[in-house]
Short mmCIF file of N, CA and C and ligand atoms in Angstrom, two decimals:
data_model
loop_
_atom_site.label_atom_id
_atom_site.label_comp_id
_atom_site.label_asym_id
_atom_site.label_seq_id
_atom_site.Cartn_x
_atom_site.Cartn_y
_atom_site.Cartn_z
N MET A 1 94.48 -12.13 75.75
CA MET A 1 93.21 -12.67 76.46
C MET A 1 93.32 -13.28 77.64
N PRO A 2 93.41 -13.27 78.62
CA PRO A 2 93.53 -14.13 79.79
C PRO A 2 92.41 -15.45 79.76
N GLN A 3 92.96 -16.53 80.06
CA GLN A 3 91.97 -17.55 80.23
C GLN A 3 91.72 -17.76 81.50
N ARG A 4 90.48 -18.41 81.71
CA ARG A 4 89.87 -18.63 83.31
C ARG A 4 89.87 -20.15 83.18
N ILE A 5 90.43 -20.64 84.47
CA ILE A 5 90.18 -22.12 84.63
C ILE A 5 89.68 -22.31 86.08
N ASP A 6 88.37 -23.14 85.96
CA ASP A 6 87.54 -23.14 87.16
C ASP A 6 88.49 -24.30 87.93
N LEU A 7 88.47 -24.38 89.38
CA LEU A 7 89.19 -25.25 89.97
C LEU A 7 88.35 -26.02 90.95
N CYS A 8 87.58 -25.43 91.91
CA CYS A 8 86.61 -26.29 92.72
C CYS A 8 85.72 -25.02 93.24
N SER A 9 85.08 -25.53 94.37
CA SER A 9 84.07 -24.84 95.00
C SER A 9 84.96 -24.15 96.30
N THR A 10 84.32 -23.00 96.79
CA THR A 10 85.25 -22.49 98.01
C THR A 10 84.85 -23.57 99.03
N ALA A 11 83.80 -24.19 99.17
CA ALA A 11 83.51 -25.11 100.11
C ALA A 11 84.20 -26.25 100.29
N ASP A 12 84.98 -26.71 99.08
CA ASP A 12 85.79 -27.77 98.96
C ASP A 12 87.28 -27.56 99.97
N VAL A 13 87.49 -26.56 100.33
CA VAL A 13 88.77 -26.17 100.95
C VAL A 13 88.50 -25.32 102.24
N GLU A 14 88.63 -26.18 103.31
CA GLU A 14 88.24 -25.34 104.73
C GLU A 14 89.52 -24.49 105.02
N PRO A 15 89.29 -23.33 105.80
CA PRO A 15 90.20 -22.37 106.13
C PRO A 15 91.34 -22.98 106.84
N GLY A 16 92.53 -22.79 106.56
CA GLY A 16 93.76 -23.45 107.00
C GLY A 16 94.34 -24.56 106.43
N ASN A 17 93.47 -24.91 105.29
CA ASN A 17 93.95 -26.26 104.42
C ASN A 17 94.09 -25.87 102.98
N ALA A 18 94.74 -26.87 102.33
CA ALA A 18 94.92 -26.86 100.84
C ALA A 18 94.31 -28.17 100.21
N LEU A 19 93.88 -27.99 98.78
CA LEU A 19 93.39 -28.97 97.98
C LEU A 19 94.20 -28.96 96.78
N LYS A 20 94.43 -30.39 96.30
CA LYS A 20 95.19 -30.65 95.23
C LYS A 20 94.28 -30.57 94.02
N VAL A 21 94.40 -29.71 93.16
CA VAL A 21 93.53 -29.86 92.02
C VAL A 21 94.22 -30.03 90.64
N GLU A 22 93.69 -30.94 89.63
CA GLU A 22 94.25 -30.95 88.39
C GLU A 22 93.26 -30.51 87.32
N SER A 23 93.59 -29.30 86.64
CA SER A 23 92.71 -28.79 85.90
C SER A 23 93.62 -27.96 84.56
N GLY A 24 93.09 -28.10 83.48
CA GLY A 24 93.77 -27.42 82.39
C GLY A 24 95.11 -27.74 82.13
N GLY A 25 95.32 -28.91 82.57
CA GLY A 25 96.94 -29.53 82.18
C GLY A 25 97.69 -29.19 83.24
N LEU A 26 97.19 -28.27 84.43
CA LEU A 26 98.22 -27.98 85.39
C LEU A 26 97.83 -28.78 86.76
N THR A 27 98.61 -29.06 87.65
CA THR A 27 98.73 -29.50 88.81
C THR A 27 98.84 -28.40 89.97
N LEU A 28 97.78 -28.31 90.63
CA LEU A 28 97.71 -26.93 91.64
C LEU A 28 97.27 -27.14 92.89
N ALA A 29 97.89 -26.18 93.91
CA ALA A 29 97.34 -26.25 95.12
C ALA A 29 96.64 -25.22 95.51
N VAL A 30 95.53 -25.19 95.81
CA VAL A 30 94.44 -24.28 96.28
C VAL A 30 94.46 -24.17 97.86
N PHE A 31 94.63 -22.85 98.26
CA PHE A 31 94.90 -22.60 99.77
C PHE A 31 93.89 -21.76 100.03
N ASN A 32 93.23 -22.04 101.18
CA ASN A 32 92.17 -21.09 101.88
C ASN A 32 92.90 -20.54 103.25
N LEU A 33 93.07 -19.22 103.02
CA LEU A 33 93.92 -18.57 104.23
C LEU A 33 92.88 -17.61 104.72
N ASP A 34 92.17 -18.10 105.87
CA ASP A 34 91.28 -17.23 106.48
C ASP A 34 90.15 -16.76 105.53
N GLY A 35 89.80 -17.53 104.61
CA GLY A 35 88.59 -17.09 103.71
C GLY A 35 89.05 -16.57 102.29
N GLU A 36 90.53 -16.46 102.19
CA GLU A 36 91.20 -16.02 101.21
C GLU A 36 91.79 -16.99 100.21
N PHE A 37 91.41 -17.00 99.01
CA PHE A 37 91.90 -18.17 98.13
C PHE A 37 93.26 -17.74 97.41
N TYR A 38 94.25 -18.66 97.48
CA TYR A 38 95.25 -18.53 96.70
C TYR A 38 95.68 -19.87 96.02
N VAL A 39 96.34 -19.77 94.81
CA VAL A 39 96.91 -21.00 94.06
C VAL A 39 98.32 -20.76 93.72
N THR A 40 99.05 -21.86 93.80
CA THR A 40 100.23 -22.00 93.43
C THR A 40 100.41 -23.40 92.62
N ASP A 41 101.44 -23.72 92.08
CA ASP A 41 101.76 -24.96 91.48
C ASP A 41 101.90 -25.72 92.72
N ASP A 42 101.30 -27.09 92.60
CA ASP A 42 101.35 -28.15 93.68
C ASP A 42 102.81 -28.87 93.81
N LEU A 43 103.54 -29.17 92.76
CA LEU A 43 104.71 -29.57 92.72
C LEU A 43 105.97 -28.63 93.53
N CYS A 44 106.60 -29.02 94.64
CA CYS A 44 107.69 -28.27 94.88
C CYS A 44 108.73 -27.99 94.05
N THR A 45 109.43 -26.94 93.89
CA THR A 45 110.27 -26.66 93.07
C THR A 45 111.98 -27.44 93.36
N HIS A 46 111.71 -28.14 94.57
CA HIS A 46 112.90 -28.82 95.07
C HIS A 46 113.06 -30.20 94.62
N GLY A 47 111.79 -30.88 94.51
CA GLY A 47 111.65 -32.37 94.36
C GLY A 47 110.27 -32.73 94.22
N PRO A 48 109.99 -33.87 94.71
CA PRO A 48 108.67 -34.46 94.46
C PRO A 48 107.55 -34.08 95.35
N GLY A 49 107.82 -33.19 96.24
CA GLY A 49 106.89 -32.90 97.33
C GLY A 49 105.70 -32.05 96.74
N SER A 50 104.41 -32.80 97.39
CA SER A 50 103.19 -31.94 96.87
C SER A 50 102.73 -30.88 97.87
N LEU A 51 102.91 -29.73 97.52
CA LEU A 51 102.59 -28.73 98.48
C LEU A 51 101.03 -28.64 99.20
N SER A 52 100.40 -29.27 98.45
CA SER A 52 98.90 -29.33 99.18
C SER A 52 98.94 -30.34 100.26
N GLU A 53 99.99 -31.34 100.62
CA GLU A 53 99.98 -31.94 101.49
C GLU A 53 101.10 -31.53 102.48
N GLY A 54 101.56 -30.26 102.32
CA GLY A 54 102.63 -29.59 103.41
C GLY A 54 101.92 -29.09 104.47
N TYR A 55 102.67 -28.48 105.36
CA TYR A 55 102.14 -27.76 106.55
C TYR A 55 102.02 -26.33 106.28
N ILE A 56 100.68 -25.70 106.76
CA ILE A 56 100.60 -24.32 106.52
C ILE A 56 100.66 -23.67 107.69
N ASP A 57 101.43 -22.64 107.79
CA ASP A 57 101.44 -21.60 109.14
C ASP A 57 101.41 -20.29 108.65
N GLY A 58 100.24 -19.79 109.09
CA GLY A 58 100.05 -18.36 108.62
C GLY A 58 99.83 -18.31 107.02
N ASP A 59 100.68 -17.50 106.26
CA ASP A 59 100.73 -17.56 104.95
C ASP A 59 101.87 -18.33 104.35
N VAL A 60 102.55 -19.13 104.91
CA VAL A 60 103.73 -19.95 104.55
C VAL A 60 103.22 -21.36 104.43
N ILE A 61 103.70 -22.08 103.58
CA ILE A 61 103.55 -23.55 103.30
C ILE A 61 105.01 -24.07 103.39
N GLU A 62 104.84 -25.04 104.15
CA GLU A 62 106.24 -26.07 104.39
C GLU A 62 106.02 -27.47 103.62
N CYS A 63 107.02 -27.59 102.71
CA CYS A 63 106.95 -28.95 102.01
C CYS A 63 107.36 -30.07 102.99
N ASN A 64 106.62 -31.07 102.79
CA ASN A 64 106.70 -32.12 103.92
C ASN A 64 107.73 -33.28 103.25
N PHE A 65 108.70 -32.78 102.51
CA PHE A 65 109.62 -33.56 102.15
C PHE A 65 111.08 -33.04 102.68
N HIS A 66 111.37 -32.06 102.53
CA HIS A 66 112.70 -31.43 102.93
C HIS A 66 112.69 -30.22 103.68
N ASN A 67 111.31 -29.81 103.89
CA ASN A 67 111.01 -28.54 104.65
C ASN A 67 111.24 -27.22 104.06
N VAL A 68 111.38 -27.11 102.74
CA VAL A 68 111.43 -25.72 102.29
C VAL A 68 110.29 -25.03 102.45
N GLN A 69 110.22 -23.66 102.64
CA GLN A 69 109.09 -22.72 103.05
C GLN A 69 108.78 -21.74 101.87
N PHE A 70 107.77 -21.84 101.45
CA PHE A 70 107.38 -20.66 100.69
C PHE A 70 106.26 -19.64 100.93
N ASN A 71 106.23 -18.41 100.52
CA ASN A 71 105.11 -17.68 100.97
C ASN A 71 104.07 -18.16 100.03
N ILE A 72 102.91 -18.39 100.38
CA ILE A 72 101.69 -18.69 99.50
C ILE A 72 101.27 -17.66 98.85
N LYS A 73 101.35 -16.49 99.42
CA LYS A 73 100.81 -15.26 98.27
C LYS A 73 101.74 -14.77 97.13
N THR A 74 103.04 -15.11 97.45
CA THR A 74 103.89 -14.48 96.64
C THR A 74 104.82 -15.70 95.79
N GLY A 75 104.97 -16.78 96.49
CA GLY A 75 105.82 -17.85 96.00
C GLY A 75 107.04 -17.77 96.25
N GLU A 76 107.52 -16.62 96.92
CA GLU A 76 108.95 -16.63 97.47
C GLU A 76 109.39 -17.56 98.50
N VAL A 77 110.47 -18.06 98.24
CA VAL A 77 111.19 -18.68 99.20
C VAL A 77 111.55 -18.23 100.52
N VAL A 78 110.81 -18.62 101.77
CA VAL A 78 111.07 -18.08 102.86
C VAL A 78 112.13 -18.83 103.64
N ALA A 79 112.21 -20.20 103.51
CA ALA A 79 113.48 -20.78 104.19
C ALA A 79 113.85 -21.96 103.33
N PRO A 80 115.28 -22.14 103.26
CA PRO A 80 115.93 -23.07 102.07
C PRO A 80 115.31 -24.62 102.70
N PRO A 81 115.92 -25.74 102.02
CA PRO A 81 117.02 -25.84 101.13
C PRO A 81 116.98 -25.28 99.58
N CYS A 82 115.58 -25.00 99.26
CA CYS A 82 115.24 -24.89 97.83
C CYS A 82 115.36 -23.30 97.55
N MET A 83 115.89 -22.82 96.66
CA MET A 83 116.14 -21.21 96.11
C MET A 83 115.11 -20.98 95.29
N VAL A 84 114.38 -22.01 94.45
CA VAL A 84 113.31 -21.37 93.39
C VAL A 84 112.11 -21.26 93.70
N PRO A 85 111.49 -19.80 93.60
CA PRO A 85 110.24 -19.84 93.91
C PRO A 85 109.17 -20.60 93.28
N ILE A 86 108.02 -20.65 94.15
CA ILE A 86 106.87 -21.57 93.32
C ILE A 86 105.96 -20.62 92.74
N LYS A 87 105.52 -21.06 91.59
CA LYS A 87 104.74 -20.12 90.81
C LYS A 87 103.34 -19.99 91.23
N THR A 88 102.72 -18.67 91.34
CA THR A 88 101.46 -18.18 91.95
C THR A 88 100.64 -17.94 90.51
N TYR A 89 99.24 -17.98 90.94
CA TYR A 89 98.34 -17.66 89.92
C TYR A 89 97.45 -16.78 90.43
N LYS A 90 96.96 -15.97 89.26
CA LYS A 90 95.89 -15.02 89.75
C LYS A 90 94.86 -15.59 90.05
N THR A 91 94.19 -15.55 91.34
CA THR A 91 93.18 -16.08 91.75
C THR A 91 91.79 -15.19 91.86
N VAL A 92 90.72 -15.91 91.40
CA VAL A 92 89.35 -14.98 91.24
C VAL A 92 88.49 -16.02 92.19
N VAL A 93 87.53 -15.43 92.93
CA VAL A 93 86.45 -16.00 93.71
C VAL A 93 85.00 -15.53 93.14
N GLU A 94 84.52 -16.21 92.36
CA GLU A 94 83.09 -15.81 91.75
C GLU A 94 82.10 -16.83 91.92
N ASN A 95 80.98 -16.45 92.46
CA ASN A 95 79.74 -17.39 92.75
C ASN A 95 80.04 -18.88 93.41
N GLY A 96 80.95 -18.71 94.37
CA GLY A 96 81.23 -19.75 95.32
C GLY A 96 82.11 -20.55 94.67
N ARG A 97 82.80 -20.17 93.36
CA ARG A 97 83.98 -21.00 92.79
C ARG A 97 85.26 -20.40 92.80
N VAL A 98 86.43 -21.29 92.93
CA VAL A 98 87.69 -20.62 92.86
C VAL A 98 88.21 -20.75 91.40
N LEU A 99 88.83 -19.67 90.60
CA LEU A 99 89.23 -19.70 89.49
C LEU A 99 90.58 -19.11 89.41
N ILE A 100 91.41 -19.46 88.42
CA ILE A 100 92.43 -18.96 88.14
C ILE A 100 92.50 -18.27 86.87
N GLU A 101 93.25 -17.23 86.63
CA GLU A 101 93.43 -16.30 85.29
C GLU A 101 94.74 -16.66 84.92
N THR A 102 94.99 -17.36 83.51
CA THR A 102 96.17 -17.44 83.16
C THR A 102 96.29 -16.65 81.73
N ASP A 103 97.56 -16.38 81.37
CA ASP A 103 97.82 -15.51 80.05
C ASP A 103 97.60 -16.48 78.90
S1 LIG B 201 110.75 -31.72 97.56
FE1 LIG B 201 110.00 -29.97 98.66
S2 LIG B 201 111.64 -29.54 99.89
FE2 LIG B 201 112.62 -31.10 98.77
#
């Protein structure tokens, strides 16, 4: 049975921005890409970088530590140095709230 974790209001994240949210024992980055919401782990797979503080370009997030780039929607690495994808979460918007579903 999937579990739902409430993260934030849709109004908390402006389009083209990200918000760091700690909830359910997870530290996450909530992205608003032109009104569509996506959630990934906040911690870069390469080191201590916080992806919510990185640079967003289209559907790509660039870590502000060593500039690895991930696709926000799939988690795949777009540009090295790191080769480990970032974890993404099934994201639901309901009644103005952003939630994730976990197994
Ligand atoms: S910590 Fe993110 S690229 Fe190195």
